[in-house]
Short mmCIF file of C-alpha atoms in Angstrom, two decimals:
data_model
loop_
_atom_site.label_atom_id
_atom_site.label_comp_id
_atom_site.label_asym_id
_atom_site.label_seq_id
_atom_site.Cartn_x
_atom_site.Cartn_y
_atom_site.Cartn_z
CA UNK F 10 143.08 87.44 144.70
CA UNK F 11 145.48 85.43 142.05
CA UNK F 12 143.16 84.12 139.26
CA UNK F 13 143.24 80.17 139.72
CA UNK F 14 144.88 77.80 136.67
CA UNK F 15 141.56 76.46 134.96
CA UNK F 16 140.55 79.90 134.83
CA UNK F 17 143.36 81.69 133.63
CA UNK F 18 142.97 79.14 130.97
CA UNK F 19 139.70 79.00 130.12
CA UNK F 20 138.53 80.28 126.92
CA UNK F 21 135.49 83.06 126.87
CA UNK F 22 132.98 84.59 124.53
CA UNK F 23 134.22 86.06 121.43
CA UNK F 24 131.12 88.38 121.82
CA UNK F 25 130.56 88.06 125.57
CA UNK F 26 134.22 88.98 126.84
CA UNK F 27 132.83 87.71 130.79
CA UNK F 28 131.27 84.49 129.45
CA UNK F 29 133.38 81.29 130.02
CA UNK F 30 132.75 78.48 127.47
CA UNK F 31 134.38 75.25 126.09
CA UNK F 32 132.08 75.49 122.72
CA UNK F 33 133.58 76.60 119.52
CA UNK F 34 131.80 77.58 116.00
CA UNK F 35 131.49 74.74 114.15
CA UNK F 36 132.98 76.95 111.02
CA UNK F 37 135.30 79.70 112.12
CA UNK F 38 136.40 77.98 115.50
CA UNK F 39 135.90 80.72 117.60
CA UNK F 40 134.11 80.60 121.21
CA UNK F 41 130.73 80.73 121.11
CA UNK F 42 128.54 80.98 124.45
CA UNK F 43 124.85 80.06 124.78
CA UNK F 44 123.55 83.11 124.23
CA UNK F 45 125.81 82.94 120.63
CA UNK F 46 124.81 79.52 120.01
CA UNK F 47 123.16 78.42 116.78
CA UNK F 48 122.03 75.34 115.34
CA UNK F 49 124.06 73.87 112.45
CA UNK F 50 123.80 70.70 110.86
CA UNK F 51 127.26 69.38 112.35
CA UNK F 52 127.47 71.36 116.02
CA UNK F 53 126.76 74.96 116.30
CA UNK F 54 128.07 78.35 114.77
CA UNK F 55 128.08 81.39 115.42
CA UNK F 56 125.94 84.74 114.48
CA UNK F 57 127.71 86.02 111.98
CA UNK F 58 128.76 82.56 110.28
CA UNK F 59 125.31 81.54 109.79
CA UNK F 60 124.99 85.50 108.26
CA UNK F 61 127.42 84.81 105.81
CA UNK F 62 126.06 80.96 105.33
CA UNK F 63 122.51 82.80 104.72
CA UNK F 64 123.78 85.25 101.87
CA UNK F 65 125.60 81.96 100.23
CA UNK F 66 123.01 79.91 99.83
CA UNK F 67 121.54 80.68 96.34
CA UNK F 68 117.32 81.08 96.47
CA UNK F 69 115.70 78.68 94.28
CA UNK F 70 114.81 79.67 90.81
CA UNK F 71 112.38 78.25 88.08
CA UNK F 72 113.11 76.71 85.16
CA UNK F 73 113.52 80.31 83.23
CA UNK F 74 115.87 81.54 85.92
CA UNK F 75 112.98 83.90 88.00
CA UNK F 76 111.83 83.59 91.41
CA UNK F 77 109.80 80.96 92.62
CA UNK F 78 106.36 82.14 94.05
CA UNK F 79 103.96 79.97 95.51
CA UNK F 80 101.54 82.35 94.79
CA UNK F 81 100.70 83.39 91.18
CA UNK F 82 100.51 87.21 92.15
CA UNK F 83 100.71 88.25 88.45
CA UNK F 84 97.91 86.01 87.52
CA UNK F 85 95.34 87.90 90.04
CA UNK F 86 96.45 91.08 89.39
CA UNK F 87 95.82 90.91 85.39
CA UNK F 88 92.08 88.84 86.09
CA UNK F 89 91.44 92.24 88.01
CA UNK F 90 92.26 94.17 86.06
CA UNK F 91 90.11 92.97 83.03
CA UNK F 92 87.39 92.28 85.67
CA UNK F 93 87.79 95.87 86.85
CA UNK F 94 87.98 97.40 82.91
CA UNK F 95 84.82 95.13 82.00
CA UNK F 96 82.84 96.52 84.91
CA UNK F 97 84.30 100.27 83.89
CA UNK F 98 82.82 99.81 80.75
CA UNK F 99 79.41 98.61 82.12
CA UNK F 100 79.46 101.99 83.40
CA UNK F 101 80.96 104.12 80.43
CA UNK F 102 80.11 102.26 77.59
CA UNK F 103 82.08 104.52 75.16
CA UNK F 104 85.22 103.23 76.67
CA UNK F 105 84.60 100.40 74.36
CA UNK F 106 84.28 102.43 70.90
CA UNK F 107 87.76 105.12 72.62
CA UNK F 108 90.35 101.84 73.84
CA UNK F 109 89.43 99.03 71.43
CA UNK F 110 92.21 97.58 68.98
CA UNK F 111 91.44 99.66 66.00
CA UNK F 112 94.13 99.79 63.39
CA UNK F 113 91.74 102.10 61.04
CA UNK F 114 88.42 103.61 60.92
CA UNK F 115 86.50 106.80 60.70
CA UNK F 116 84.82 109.01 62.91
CA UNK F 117 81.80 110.95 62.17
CA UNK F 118 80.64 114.08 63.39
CA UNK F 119 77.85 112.74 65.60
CA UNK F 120 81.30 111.17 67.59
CA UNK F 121 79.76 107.67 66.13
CA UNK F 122 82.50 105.39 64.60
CA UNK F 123 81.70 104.23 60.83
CA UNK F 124 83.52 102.09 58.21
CA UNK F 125 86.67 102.94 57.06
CA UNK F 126 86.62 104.45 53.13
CA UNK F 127 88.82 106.36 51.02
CA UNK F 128 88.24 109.37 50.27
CA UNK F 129 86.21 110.23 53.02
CA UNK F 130 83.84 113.39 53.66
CA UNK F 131 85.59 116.12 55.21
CA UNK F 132 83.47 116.06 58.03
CA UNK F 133 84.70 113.07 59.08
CA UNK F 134 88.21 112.01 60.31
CA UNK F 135 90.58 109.13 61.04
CA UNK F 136 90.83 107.04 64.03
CA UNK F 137 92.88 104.05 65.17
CA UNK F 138 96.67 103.14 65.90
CA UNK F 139 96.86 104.74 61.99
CA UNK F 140 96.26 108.04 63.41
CA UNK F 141 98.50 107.76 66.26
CA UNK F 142 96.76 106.17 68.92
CA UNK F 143 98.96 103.62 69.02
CA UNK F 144 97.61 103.03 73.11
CA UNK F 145 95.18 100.88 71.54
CA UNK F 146 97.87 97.75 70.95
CA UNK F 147 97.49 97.19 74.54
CA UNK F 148 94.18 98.67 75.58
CA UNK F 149 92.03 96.42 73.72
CA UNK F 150 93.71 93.47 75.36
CA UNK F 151 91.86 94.10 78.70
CA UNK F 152 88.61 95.49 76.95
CA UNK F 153 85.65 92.90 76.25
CA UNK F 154 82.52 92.77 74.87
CA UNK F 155 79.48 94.27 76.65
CA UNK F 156 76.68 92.04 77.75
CA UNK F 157 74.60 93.03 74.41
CA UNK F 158 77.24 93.44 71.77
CA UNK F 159 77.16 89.25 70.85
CA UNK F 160 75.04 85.90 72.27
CA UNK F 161 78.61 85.15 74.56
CA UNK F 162 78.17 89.22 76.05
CA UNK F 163 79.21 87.89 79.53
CA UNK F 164 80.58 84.46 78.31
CA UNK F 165 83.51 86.02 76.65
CA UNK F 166 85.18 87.10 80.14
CA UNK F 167 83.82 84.31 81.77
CA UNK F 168 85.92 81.85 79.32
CA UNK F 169 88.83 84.04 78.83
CA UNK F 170 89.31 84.85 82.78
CA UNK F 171 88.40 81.14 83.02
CA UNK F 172 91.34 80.09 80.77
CA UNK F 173 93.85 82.88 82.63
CA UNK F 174 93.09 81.26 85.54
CA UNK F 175 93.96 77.67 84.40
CA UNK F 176 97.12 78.35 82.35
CA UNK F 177 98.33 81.60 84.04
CA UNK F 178 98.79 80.01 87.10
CA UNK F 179 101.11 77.14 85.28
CA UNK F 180 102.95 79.80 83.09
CA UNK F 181 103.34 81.91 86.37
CA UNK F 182 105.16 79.08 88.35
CA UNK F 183 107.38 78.20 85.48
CA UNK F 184 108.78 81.89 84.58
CA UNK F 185 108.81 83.45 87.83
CA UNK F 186 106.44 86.58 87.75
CA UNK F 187 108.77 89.11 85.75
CA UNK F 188 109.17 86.98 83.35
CA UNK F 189 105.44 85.96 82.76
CA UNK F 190 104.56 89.61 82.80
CA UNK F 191 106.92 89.87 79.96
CA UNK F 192 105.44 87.32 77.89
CA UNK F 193 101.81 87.88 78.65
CA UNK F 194 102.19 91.82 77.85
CA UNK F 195 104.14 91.01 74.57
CA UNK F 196 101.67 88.28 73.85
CA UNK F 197 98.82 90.56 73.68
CA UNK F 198 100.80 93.38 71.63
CA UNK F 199 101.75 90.20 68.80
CA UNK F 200 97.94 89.80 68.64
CA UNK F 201 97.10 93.59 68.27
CA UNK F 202 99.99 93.85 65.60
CA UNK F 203 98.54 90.84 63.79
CA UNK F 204 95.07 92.29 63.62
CA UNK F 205 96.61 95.56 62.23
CA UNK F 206 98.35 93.33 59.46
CA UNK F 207 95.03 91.65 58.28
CA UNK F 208 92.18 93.15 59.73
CA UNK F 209 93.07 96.80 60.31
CA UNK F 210 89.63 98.15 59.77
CA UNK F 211 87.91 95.51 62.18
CA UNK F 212 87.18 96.67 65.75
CA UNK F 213 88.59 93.88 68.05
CA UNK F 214 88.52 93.53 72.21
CA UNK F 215 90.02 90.60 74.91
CA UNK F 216 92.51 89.68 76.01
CA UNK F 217 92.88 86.10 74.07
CA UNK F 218 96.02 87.07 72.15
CA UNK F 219 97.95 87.19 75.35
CA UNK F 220 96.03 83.88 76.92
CA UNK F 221 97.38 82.50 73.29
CA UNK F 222 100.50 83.32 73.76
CA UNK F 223 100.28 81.47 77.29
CA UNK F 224 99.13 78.45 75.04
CA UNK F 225 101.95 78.28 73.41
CA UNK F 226 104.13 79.16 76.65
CA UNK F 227 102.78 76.12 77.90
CA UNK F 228 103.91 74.20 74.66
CA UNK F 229 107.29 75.07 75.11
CA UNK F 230 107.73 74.45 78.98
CA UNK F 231 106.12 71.26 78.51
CA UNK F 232 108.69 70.48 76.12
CA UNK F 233 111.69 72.01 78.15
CA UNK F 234 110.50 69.97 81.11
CA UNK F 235 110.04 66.47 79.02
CA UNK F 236 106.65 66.41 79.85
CA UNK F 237 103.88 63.38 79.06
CA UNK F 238 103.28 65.45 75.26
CA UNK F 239 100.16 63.02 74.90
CA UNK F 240 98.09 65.18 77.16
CA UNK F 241 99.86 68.70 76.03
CA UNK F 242 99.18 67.50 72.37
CA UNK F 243 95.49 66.96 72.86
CA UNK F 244 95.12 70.46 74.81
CA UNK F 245 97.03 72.23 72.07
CA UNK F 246 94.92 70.93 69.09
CA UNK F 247 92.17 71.83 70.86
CA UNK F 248 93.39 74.89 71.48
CA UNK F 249 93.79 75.65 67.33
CA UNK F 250 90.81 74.21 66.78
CA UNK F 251 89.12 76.67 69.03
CA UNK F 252 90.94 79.50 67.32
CA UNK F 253 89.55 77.96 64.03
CA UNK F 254 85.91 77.61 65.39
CA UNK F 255 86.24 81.19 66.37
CA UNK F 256 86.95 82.92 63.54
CA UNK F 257 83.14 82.72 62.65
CA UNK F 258 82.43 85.47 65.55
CA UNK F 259 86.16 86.79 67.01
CA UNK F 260 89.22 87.66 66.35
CA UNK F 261 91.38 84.88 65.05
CA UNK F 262 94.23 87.25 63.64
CA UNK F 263 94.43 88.15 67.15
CA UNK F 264 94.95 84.98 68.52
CA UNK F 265 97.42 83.50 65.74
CA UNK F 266 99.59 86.95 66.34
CA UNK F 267 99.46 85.75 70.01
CA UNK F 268 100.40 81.87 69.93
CA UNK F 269 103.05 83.05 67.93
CA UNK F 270 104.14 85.61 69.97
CA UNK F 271 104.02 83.62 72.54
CA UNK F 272 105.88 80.84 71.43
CA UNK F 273 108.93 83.05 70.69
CA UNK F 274 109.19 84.85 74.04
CA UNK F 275 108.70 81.53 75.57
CA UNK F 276 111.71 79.64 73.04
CA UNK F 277 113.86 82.61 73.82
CA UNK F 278 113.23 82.46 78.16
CA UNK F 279 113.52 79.11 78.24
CA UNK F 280 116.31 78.25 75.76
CA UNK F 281 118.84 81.01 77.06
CA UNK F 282 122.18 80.07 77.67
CA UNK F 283 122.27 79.71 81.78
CA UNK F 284 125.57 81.67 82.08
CA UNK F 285 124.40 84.63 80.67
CA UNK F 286 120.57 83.79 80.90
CA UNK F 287 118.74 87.41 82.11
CA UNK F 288 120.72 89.06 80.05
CA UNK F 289 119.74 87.13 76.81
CA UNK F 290 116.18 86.71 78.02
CA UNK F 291 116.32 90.93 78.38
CA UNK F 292 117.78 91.33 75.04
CA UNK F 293 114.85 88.66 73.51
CA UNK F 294 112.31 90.70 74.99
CA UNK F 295 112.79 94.14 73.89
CA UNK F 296 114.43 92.85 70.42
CA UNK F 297 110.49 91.07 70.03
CA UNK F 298 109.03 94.43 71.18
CA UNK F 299 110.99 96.32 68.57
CA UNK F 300 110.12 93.57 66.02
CA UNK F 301 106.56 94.47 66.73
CA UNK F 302 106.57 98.21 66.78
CA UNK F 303 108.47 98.37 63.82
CA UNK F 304 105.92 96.24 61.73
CA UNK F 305 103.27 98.69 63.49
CA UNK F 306 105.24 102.05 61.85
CA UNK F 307 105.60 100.17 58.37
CA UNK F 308 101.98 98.97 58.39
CA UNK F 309 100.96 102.42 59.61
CA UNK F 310 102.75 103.86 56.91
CA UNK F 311 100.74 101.96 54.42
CA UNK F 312 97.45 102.66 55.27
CA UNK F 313 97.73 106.82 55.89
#
């Protein structure tokens, strides 16, 4: 049986070899049955144009250049972590007196910690990131105090998981999660350090370097964005004047090493040059972590 005209004509199927059709890719113009049929916003295309369309189209990124997430992952996982380290502690109270930011003391030998004094009896020896453990730069970040140590005990998480929660989910949405990570973990080193600078022999916990250095993250975004400044103005001088009002009972070396820790890892994410952004913001990071361990070795140095 001859094949009639229309037939013999007829295009088919790029795919589907059997399949007759009169519809063509809206992109590559080749024919393009039901089955191969996709939606396009001007007529249809086919499966492997709307492949290629898919791995052109550039994902959205924040303002820093990381992915958006519209959950703030990061921000969970580090308020369970210090949940999870303040309840380990409940438990093993000595994990206090073994992880806390110490830059110098002195260990007796009844195992209790005692104040730092030169020369010492020889029964007694060295502790702290001056004898090496420098672990306790980060440690004490996600250590804080026991119910009984102070009249806050509990309060202190409370108000620092409180104030994670409420600019850690900001910070998180602006960076992109690698990014935040970056600045949060480097934030609470730049506290540590600071407290080794001008309080090495003073025992310090929490984690509100790091929620400092999100302080001042949020500074800087709000500036990068052109944000309303009245609002961020008032919430930044009474964040100082917190960290002033606090140096009666905590740590305010720590937080002034954190806010302006902070601020720098936040200047150099969101101030990179977009061509060449990651790589700059990669470079910023370490060269800030550097920065900090090598005032750690020289400040070490000093004290032993």
């Amino acid at each position: 049986m001859e094949p009639s005209p229309q037939s013999a004509t007829t295009p088919t199927c790029y795919r589907h070899a059997g399949t007759e059709t009169h519809i063509r890719c809206a992109r590559c113009e080749r024919p393009i049955c039901p089955e191969c049929m996709r939606d396009a916003a001007v007529g249809f295309q086919c499966p492997e144009c709307v492949r290629e369309g898919s791995r052109s189209v550039r994902a959205a990124r924040t303002v820093a250049g990381g992915r958006i997430a519209a959950v703030p992952l990061v921000t969970y996982a580090l308020m369970a972590v210090n949940v999870l380290v303040y309840v380990a502690e409940l438990v093993r109270p000595q994990l206090v007196d073994r992880l806390q930011m110490l830059g110098i003391g002195l260990m007796g030998p009844d195992g209790g910690a005692y104040e730092y004094q030169t020369p010492y009896p020889s029964t007694f020896h060295p502790e702290g990131v001056a004898d090496g453990e420098w672990y306790r730069l980060l440690t004490g970040a996600f250590l804080h105090l026991p119910p009984g140590d102070y009249w806050f005990g509990l309060l202190h998480i409370t108000l620092n998981m409180a104030s994670l929660w409420n600019l850690g989910r900001l910070v998180e949405s602006q960076l992109g999660r690698v990014r935040y990570l970056a600045l949060y973990l480097l934030s609470a080193l730049g506290g540590s350090v600071a407290v080794l600078l001008l309080a090495p022999e003073t025992p310090t916990v929490g984690a509100s370097g790091a929620i400092f250095g999100l302080g001042a993250a949020y500074y800087v975004i709000a500036r990068r964005m052109k944000w309303d400044m009245r609002q961020v103005n008032q919430f930044m001088g009474a964040f100082l004047l917190w960290m002033i009002i606090s140096a009666r009972f905590a740590s305010w070396q720590g937080h002034l090493g954190g806010l302006l820790a902070g601020a720098l890892v936040a200047v150099a994410l969101l101030h990179a040059p977009q061509a060449r952004r990651t790589p700059v913001q990669a470079v910023a990071c370490v060269g800030v972590f550097a920065l900090l361990m090598a005032v750690t070795a020289l400040r070490v140095g000093a004290l032993v």
